[in-house]
Every structure is written in C-alpha cells, then in structure tokens.
mmCIF file of C-alpha atoms in Angstrom:
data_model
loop_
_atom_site.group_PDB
_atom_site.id
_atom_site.type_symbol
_atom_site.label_atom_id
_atom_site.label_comp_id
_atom_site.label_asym_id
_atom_site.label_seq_id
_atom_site.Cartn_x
_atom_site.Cartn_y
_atom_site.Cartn_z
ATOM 1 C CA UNK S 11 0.000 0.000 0.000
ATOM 2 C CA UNK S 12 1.396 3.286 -0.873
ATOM 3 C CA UNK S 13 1.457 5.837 1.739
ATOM 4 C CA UNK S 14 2.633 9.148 2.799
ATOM 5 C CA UNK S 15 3.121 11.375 5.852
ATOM 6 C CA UNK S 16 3.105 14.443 5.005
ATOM 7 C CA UNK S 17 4.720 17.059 7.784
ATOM 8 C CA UNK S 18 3.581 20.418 7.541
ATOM 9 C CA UNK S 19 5.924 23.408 8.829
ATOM 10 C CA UNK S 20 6.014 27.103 8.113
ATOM 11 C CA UNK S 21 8.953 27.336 10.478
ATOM 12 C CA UNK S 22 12.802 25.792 10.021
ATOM 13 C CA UNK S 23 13.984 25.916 13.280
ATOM 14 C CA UNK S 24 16.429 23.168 14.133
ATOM 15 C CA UNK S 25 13.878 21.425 16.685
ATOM 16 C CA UNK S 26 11.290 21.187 14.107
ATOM 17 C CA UNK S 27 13.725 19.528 11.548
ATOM 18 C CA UNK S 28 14.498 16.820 14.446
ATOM 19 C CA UNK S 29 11.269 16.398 14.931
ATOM 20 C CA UNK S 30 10.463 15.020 11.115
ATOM 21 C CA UNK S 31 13.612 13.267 11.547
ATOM 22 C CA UNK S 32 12.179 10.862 14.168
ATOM 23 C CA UNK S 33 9.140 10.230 12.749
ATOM 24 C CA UNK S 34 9.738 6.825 12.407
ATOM 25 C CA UNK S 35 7.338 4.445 9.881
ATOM 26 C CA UNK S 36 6.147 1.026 8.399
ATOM 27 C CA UNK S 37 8.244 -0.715 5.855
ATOM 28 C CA UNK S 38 7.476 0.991 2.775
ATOM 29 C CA UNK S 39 5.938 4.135 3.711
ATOM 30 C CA UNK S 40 7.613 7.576 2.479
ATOM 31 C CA UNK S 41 7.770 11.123 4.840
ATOM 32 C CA UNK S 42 8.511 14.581 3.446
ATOM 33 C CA UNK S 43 7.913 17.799 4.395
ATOM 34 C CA UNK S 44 5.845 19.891 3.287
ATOM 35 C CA UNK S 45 6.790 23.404 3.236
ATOM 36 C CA UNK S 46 5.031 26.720 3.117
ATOM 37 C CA UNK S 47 7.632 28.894 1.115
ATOM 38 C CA UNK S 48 5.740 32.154 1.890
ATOM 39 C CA UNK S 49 7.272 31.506 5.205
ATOM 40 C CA UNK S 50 10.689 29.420 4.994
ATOM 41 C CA UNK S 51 12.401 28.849 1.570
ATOM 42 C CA UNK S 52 12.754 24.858 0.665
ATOM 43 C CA UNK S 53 17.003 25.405 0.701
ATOM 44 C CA UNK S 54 16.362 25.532 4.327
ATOM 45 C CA UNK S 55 16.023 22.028 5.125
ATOM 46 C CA UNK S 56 19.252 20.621 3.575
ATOM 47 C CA UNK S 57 18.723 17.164 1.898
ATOM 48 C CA UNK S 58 15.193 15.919 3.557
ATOM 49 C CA UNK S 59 12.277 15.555 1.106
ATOM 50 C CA UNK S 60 11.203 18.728 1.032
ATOM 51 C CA UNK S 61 7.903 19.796 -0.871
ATOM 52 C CA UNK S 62 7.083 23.900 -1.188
ATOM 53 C CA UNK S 63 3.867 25.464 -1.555
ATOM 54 C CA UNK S 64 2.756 28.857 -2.315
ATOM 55 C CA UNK S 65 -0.798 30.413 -1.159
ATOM 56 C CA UNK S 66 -1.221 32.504 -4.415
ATOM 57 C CA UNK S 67 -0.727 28.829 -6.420
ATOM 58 C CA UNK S 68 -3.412 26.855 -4.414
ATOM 59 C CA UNK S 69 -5.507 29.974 -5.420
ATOM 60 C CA UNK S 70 -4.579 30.128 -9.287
ATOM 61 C CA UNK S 71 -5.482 26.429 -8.997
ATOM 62 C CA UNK S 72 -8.803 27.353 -8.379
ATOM 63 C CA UNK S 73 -9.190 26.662 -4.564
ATOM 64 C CA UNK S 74 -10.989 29.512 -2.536
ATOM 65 C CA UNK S 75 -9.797 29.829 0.615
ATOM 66 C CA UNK S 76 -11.550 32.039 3.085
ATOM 67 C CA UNK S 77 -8.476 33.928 3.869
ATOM 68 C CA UNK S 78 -5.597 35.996 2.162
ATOM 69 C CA UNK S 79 -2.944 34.082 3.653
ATOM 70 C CA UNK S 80 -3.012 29.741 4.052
ATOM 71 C CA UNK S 81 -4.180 30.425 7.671
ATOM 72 C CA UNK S 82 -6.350 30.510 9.262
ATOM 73 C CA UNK S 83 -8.236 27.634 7.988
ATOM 74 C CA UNK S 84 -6.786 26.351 4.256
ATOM 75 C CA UNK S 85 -3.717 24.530 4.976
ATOM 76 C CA UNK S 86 -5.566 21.314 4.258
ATOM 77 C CA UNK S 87 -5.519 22.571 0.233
ATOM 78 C CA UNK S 88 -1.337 22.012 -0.258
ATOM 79 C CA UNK S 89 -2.101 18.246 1.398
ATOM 80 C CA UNK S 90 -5.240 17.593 -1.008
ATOM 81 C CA UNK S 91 -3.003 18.976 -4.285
ATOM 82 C CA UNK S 92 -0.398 17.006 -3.301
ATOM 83 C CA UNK S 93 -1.885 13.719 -2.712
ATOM 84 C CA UNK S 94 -3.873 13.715 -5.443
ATOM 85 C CA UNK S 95 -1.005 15.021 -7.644
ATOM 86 C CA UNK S 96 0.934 11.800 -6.310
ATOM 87 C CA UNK S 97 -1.407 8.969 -5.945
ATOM 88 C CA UNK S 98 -1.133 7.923 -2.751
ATOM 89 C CA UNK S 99 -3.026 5.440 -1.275
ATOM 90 C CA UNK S 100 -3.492 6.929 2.146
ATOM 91 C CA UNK S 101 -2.140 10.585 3.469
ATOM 92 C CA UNK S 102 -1.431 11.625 6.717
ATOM 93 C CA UNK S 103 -1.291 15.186 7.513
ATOM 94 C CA UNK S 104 0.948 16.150 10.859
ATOM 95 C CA UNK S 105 1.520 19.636 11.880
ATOM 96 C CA UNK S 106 4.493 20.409 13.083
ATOM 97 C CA UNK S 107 3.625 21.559 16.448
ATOM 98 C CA UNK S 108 1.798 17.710 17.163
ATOM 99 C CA UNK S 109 3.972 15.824 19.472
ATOM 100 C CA UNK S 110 3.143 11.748 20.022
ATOM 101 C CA UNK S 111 4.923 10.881 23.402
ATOM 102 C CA UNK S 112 5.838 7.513 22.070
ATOM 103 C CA UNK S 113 7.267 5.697 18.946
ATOM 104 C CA UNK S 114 5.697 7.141 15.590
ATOM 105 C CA UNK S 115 5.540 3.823 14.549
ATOM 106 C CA UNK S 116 3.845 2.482 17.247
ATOM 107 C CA UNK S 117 1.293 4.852 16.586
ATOM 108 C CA UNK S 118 0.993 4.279 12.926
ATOM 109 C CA UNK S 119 0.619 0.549 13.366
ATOM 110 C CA UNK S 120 -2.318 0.635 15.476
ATOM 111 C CA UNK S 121 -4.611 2.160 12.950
ATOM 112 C CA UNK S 122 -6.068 -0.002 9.911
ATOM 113 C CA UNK S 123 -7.188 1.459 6.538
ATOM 114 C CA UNK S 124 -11.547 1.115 7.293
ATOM 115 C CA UNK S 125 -11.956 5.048 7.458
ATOM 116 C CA UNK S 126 -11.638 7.411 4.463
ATOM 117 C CA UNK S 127 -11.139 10.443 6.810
ATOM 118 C CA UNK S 128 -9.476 9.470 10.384
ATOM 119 C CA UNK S 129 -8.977 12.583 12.651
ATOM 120 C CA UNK S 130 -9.753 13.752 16.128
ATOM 121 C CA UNK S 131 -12.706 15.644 17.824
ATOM 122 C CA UNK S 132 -15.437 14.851 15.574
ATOM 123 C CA UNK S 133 -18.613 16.311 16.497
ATOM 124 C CA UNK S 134 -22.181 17.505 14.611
ATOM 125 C CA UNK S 135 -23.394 20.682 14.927
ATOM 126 C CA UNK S 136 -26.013 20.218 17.702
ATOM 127 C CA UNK S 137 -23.518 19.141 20.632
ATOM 128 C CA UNK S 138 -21.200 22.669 19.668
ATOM 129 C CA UNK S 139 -23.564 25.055 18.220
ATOM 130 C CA UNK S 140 -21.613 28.122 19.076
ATOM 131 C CA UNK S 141 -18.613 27.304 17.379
ATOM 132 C CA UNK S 142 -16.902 29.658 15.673
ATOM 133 C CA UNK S 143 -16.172 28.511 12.109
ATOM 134 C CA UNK S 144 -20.176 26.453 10.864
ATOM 135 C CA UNK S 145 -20.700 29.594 8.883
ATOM 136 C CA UNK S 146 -17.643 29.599 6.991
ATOM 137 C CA UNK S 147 -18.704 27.128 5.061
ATOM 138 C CA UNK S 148 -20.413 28.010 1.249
ATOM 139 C CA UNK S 149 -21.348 25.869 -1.519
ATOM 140 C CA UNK S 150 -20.306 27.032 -5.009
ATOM 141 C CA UNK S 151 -21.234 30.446 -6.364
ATOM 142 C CA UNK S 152 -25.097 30.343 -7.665
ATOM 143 C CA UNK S 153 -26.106 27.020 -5.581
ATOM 144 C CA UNK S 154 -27.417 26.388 -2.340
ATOM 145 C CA UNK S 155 -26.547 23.952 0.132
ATOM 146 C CA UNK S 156 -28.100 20.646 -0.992
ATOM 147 C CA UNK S 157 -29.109 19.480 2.387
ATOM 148 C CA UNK S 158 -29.680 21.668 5.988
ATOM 149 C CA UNK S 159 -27.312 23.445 6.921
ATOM 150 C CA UNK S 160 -25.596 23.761 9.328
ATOM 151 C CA UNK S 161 -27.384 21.082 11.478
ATOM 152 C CA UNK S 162 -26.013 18.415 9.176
ATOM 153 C CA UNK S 163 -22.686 19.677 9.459
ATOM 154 C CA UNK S 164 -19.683 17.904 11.143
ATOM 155 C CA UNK S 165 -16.707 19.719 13.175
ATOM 156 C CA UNK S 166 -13.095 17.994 13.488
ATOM 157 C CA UNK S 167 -10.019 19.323 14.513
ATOM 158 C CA UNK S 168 -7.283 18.553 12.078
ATOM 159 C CA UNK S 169 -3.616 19.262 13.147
ATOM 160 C CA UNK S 170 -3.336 15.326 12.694
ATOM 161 C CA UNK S 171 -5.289 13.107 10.314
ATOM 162 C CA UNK S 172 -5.168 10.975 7.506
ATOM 163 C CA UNK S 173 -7.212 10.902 4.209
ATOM 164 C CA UNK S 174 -7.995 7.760 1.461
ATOM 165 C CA UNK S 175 -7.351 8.818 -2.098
ATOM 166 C CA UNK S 176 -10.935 8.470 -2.809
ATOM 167 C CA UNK S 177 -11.610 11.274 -0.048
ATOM 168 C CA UNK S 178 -9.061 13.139 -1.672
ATOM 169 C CA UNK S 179 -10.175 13.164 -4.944
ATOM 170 C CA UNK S 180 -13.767 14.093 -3.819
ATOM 171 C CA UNK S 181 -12.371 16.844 -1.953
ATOM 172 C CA UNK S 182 -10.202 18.142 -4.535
ATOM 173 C CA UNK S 183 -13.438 17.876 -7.207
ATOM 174 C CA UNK S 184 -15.685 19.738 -4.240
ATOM 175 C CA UNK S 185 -13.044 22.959 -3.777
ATOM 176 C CA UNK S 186 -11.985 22.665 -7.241
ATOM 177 C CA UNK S 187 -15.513 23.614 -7.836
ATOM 178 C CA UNK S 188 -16.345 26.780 -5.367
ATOM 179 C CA UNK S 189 -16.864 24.669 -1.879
ATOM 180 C CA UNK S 190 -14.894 26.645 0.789
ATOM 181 C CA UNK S 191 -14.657 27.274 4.203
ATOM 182 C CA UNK S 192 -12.726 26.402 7.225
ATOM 183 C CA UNK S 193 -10.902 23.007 7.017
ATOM 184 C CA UNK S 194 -12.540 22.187 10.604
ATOM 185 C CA UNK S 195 -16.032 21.970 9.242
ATOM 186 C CA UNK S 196 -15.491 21.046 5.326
ATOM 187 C CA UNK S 197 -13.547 17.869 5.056
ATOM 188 C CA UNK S 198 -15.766 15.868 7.522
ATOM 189 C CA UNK S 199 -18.679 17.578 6.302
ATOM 190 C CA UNK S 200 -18.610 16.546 2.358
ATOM 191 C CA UNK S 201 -16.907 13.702 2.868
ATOM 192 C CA UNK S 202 -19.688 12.004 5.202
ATOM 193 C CA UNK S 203 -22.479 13.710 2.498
ATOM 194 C CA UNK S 204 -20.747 12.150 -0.380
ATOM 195 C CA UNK S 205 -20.831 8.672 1.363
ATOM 196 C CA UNK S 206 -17.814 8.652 2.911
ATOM 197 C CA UNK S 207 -17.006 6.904 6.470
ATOM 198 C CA UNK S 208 -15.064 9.446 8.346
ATOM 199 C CA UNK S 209 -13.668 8.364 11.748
ATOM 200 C CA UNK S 210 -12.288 9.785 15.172
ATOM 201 C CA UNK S 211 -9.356 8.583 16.829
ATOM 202 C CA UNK S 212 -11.029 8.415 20.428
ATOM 203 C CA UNK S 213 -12.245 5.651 21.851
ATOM 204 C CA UNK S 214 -14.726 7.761 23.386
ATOM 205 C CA UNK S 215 -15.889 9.012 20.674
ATOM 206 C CA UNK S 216 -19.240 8.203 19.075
ATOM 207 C CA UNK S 217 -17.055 8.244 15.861
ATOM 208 C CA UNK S 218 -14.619 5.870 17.210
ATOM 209 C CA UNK S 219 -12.801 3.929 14.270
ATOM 210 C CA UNK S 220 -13.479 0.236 16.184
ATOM 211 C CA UNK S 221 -14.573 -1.418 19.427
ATOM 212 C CA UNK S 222 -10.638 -2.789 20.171
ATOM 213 C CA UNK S 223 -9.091 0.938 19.560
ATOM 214 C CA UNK S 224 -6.856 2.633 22.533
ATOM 215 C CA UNK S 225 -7.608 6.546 23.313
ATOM 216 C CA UNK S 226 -4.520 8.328 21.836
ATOM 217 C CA UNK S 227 -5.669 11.955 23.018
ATOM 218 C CA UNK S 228 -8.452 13.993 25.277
ATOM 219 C CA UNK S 229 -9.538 17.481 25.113
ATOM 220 C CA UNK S 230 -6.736 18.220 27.382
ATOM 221 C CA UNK S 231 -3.940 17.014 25.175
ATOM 222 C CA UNK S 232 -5.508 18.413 21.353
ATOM 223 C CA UNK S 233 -6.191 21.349 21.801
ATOM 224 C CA UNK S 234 -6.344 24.913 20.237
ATOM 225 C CA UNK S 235 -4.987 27.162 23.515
ATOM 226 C CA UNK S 236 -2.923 27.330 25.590
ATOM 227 C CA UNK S 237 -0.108 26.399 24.351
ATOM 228 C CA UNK S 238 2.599 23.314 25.484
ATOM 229 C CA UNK S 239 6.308 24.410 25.590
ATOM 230 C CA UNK S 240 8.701 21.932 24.789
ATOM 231 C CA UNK S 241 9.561 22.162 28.574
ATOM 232 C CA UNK S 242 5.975 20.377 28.950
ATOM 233 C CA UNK S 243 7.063 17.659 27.486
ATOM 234 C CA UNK S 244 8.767 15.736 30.295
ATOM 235 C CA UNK S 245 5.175 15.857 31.699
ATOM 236 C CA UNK S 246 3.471 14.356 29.057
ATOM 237 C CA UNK S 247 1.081 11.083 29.390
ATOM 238 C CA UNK S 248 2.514 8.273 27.517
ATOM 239 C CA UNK S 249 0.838 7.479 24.120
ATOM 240 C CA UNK S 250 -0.982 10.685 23.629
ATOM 241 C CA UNK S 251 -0.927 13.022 21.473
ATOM 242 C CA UNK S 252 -0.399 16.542 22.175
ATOM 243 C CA UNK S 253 -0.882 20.280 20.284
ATOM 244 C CA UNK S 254 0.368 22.620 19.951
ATOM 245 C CA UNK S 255 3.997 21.925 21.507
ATOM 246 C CA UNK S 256 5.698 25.331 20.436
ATOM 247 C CA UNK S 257 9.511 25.289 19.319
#
C-alpha cells in the first residue's frame, strides 16, 4: 500500500527539523515535508524531502480559501493537491507543532485502513452550536446547500489526520468547484455527504474507528490554547498526542 506522511511546517527551526527526523514508519511508507515557502524557503532544510507550496498557487489552482494568507483555515488545500497530484493510497497530515509521546511507529501501526477520513474531535453541529467557524462554510457560487445546513454539518479538529485517495479526490473535485470554508467543518462535512465513512481517533468518541481501539488523546492534550512548551514535554502522558507543543 502506498502511503505518505506528510509534515507540515512554516517554520525551520532546528527542533522542528528533528522532529520530522524521528518520525519513524512502516516498511514501505515515504515522509517529506511539506513546506510553506511564503514563510521558509525549501534550501532551508538541507537534503530531507522537502515539498514547497505557495498560497497565491493553491488559489490560481482554483481553490478559494476564506483567507488571504493559508491560515487561518486552508492549509488542508497544499495536502489535497499534493496527494492527489501523487497517488497515494493513504495521506497523513501532521503539523508540526503535534507531538506523540511515544514511537511514531507504534502509533501508525495501530490504525487499519476502514476510514476514508481518520482525525480527532469529531462532532455535529447540535452538541457545539456556538462554534466559531459552521458559517464559513459556502457551496459554489449560484447554488445552495443541498441538504440543511448547518445542522447536518460535522466539526473535526485537524492538526493530525489521515485521508484515502478516494476522499481526496472528492475533496479536490468539491473545492476545485467553489466549496470553501474552514478546514474544521469542510472535510468531515462533504466527505460524510458524499458517502464517505469518516472516523475519530477516540475511543470515546461516538465516531470511534473500532470497538478494540486505545484513546490516543483527550480534550486536554488536542487542543487549540494554551499552548505546550517543549519544557511540557517531560510531563506528558505516555501514548498521547499533544498540540500545539511550540519550538
């Protein structure tokens, strides 16, 4: 099976390169960075794989993002044009302020390949109704949403997931032809509309990928603020993953 991690940085500080550096994976996979060169120029990272992206290129492309700049809310485009641009398999997306307090390939190993979209704190609109980004979400210029929105809408938080190539090529088609909106509500939104089965890495979770799974984060480990230092880290819970952990 041909698959990909894909590490996303805007930053080349020394910590973060020895952080992709131990990412350590199953026989056969392939790792590269992924590299926002509005930010950090490619040169940076010496001889790693090392892909660049530009904002203004996503955008020529065709995708709408609902900012000027890749954040807040479009860094999933550079990881859809690139997977589908490559034919991988499976893609997984890590930021490169998410820290696993274990082996990478430990963590890898425990997930199979049932879910199109595998990410953490799924949720439908009813149980967070107040969040912030639902209404970023439009269909294409001209249309309307084909089904109620937003109460059919899903929330995930995405500084680590993975995507099928099937999801990525319905994505792709979807933004490619005026969907936008914050990653956070999109993917898992059109993805479960179009049939897909999208999945949460909690065991908690109603979205749980299988009864035999092992919880891998809380709300107190993924979150959006406050911040971790890298000090924190000698306080970390084994097997867990954290964000953001700051270099």
């Amino acid at each position: 099976m041909n698959i990909c991690v894909l590490f996303l940085t805007h930053e080349s500080k020394p910590s973060i390169m020895q952080h992709f550096d131990s990412i350590t994976l199953p026989a056969g996979w392939s790792k590269h960075l992924l590299v926002d060169e509005d930010s950090c120029a490619v040169s940076d990272f010496g001889n790693r794989n090392v892909i660049g992206f530009r904002h203004d290129n996503l955008v020529k492309l065709g995708y709408r993002p609902i900012a000027a700049t890749i954040v807040p809310g479009s860094a999933h485009f550079p990881v859809i044009e690139f997977a589908y641009t490559h034919q991988y398999d499976y893609v997984w997306a890590i930021e490169f302020d998410v820290h696993w307090t274990a082996n990478w390939l430990d963590f890898f190993n425990q997930f199979d390949h049932h879910a199109d979209f595998l990410t953490t704190q799924l949720r439908r609109f009813d149980s967070d109704p107040e969040w912030v980004w639902w209404d970023s979400m439009q269909s294409p210029p001209g249309t309307l949403f084909p089904w109620h929105h937003p109460h059919a809408s899903l929330a995930s938080f995405n500084p680590i997931y993975r995507l099928s190539s099937a999801a990525v090529a319905a994505l792709r088609r979807r933004f490619l032809w005026g969907w936008t909106g914050h990653n956070e509500v999109t993917i898992a939104t059109l993805l479960e509309q179009d049939g897909f089965i999208v999945a949460d890495m909690d065991s908690e979770s109603e979205f749980k990928r299988g009864p035999h799974c092992k919880r891998v984060y809380s709300l107190d480990t993924m979150r959006w603020r406050p911040e971790f230092s890298l000090q924190d880290v000698s306080t970390f819970q084994p097997n867990q993953l954290y964000h953001p952990v700051k270099h």
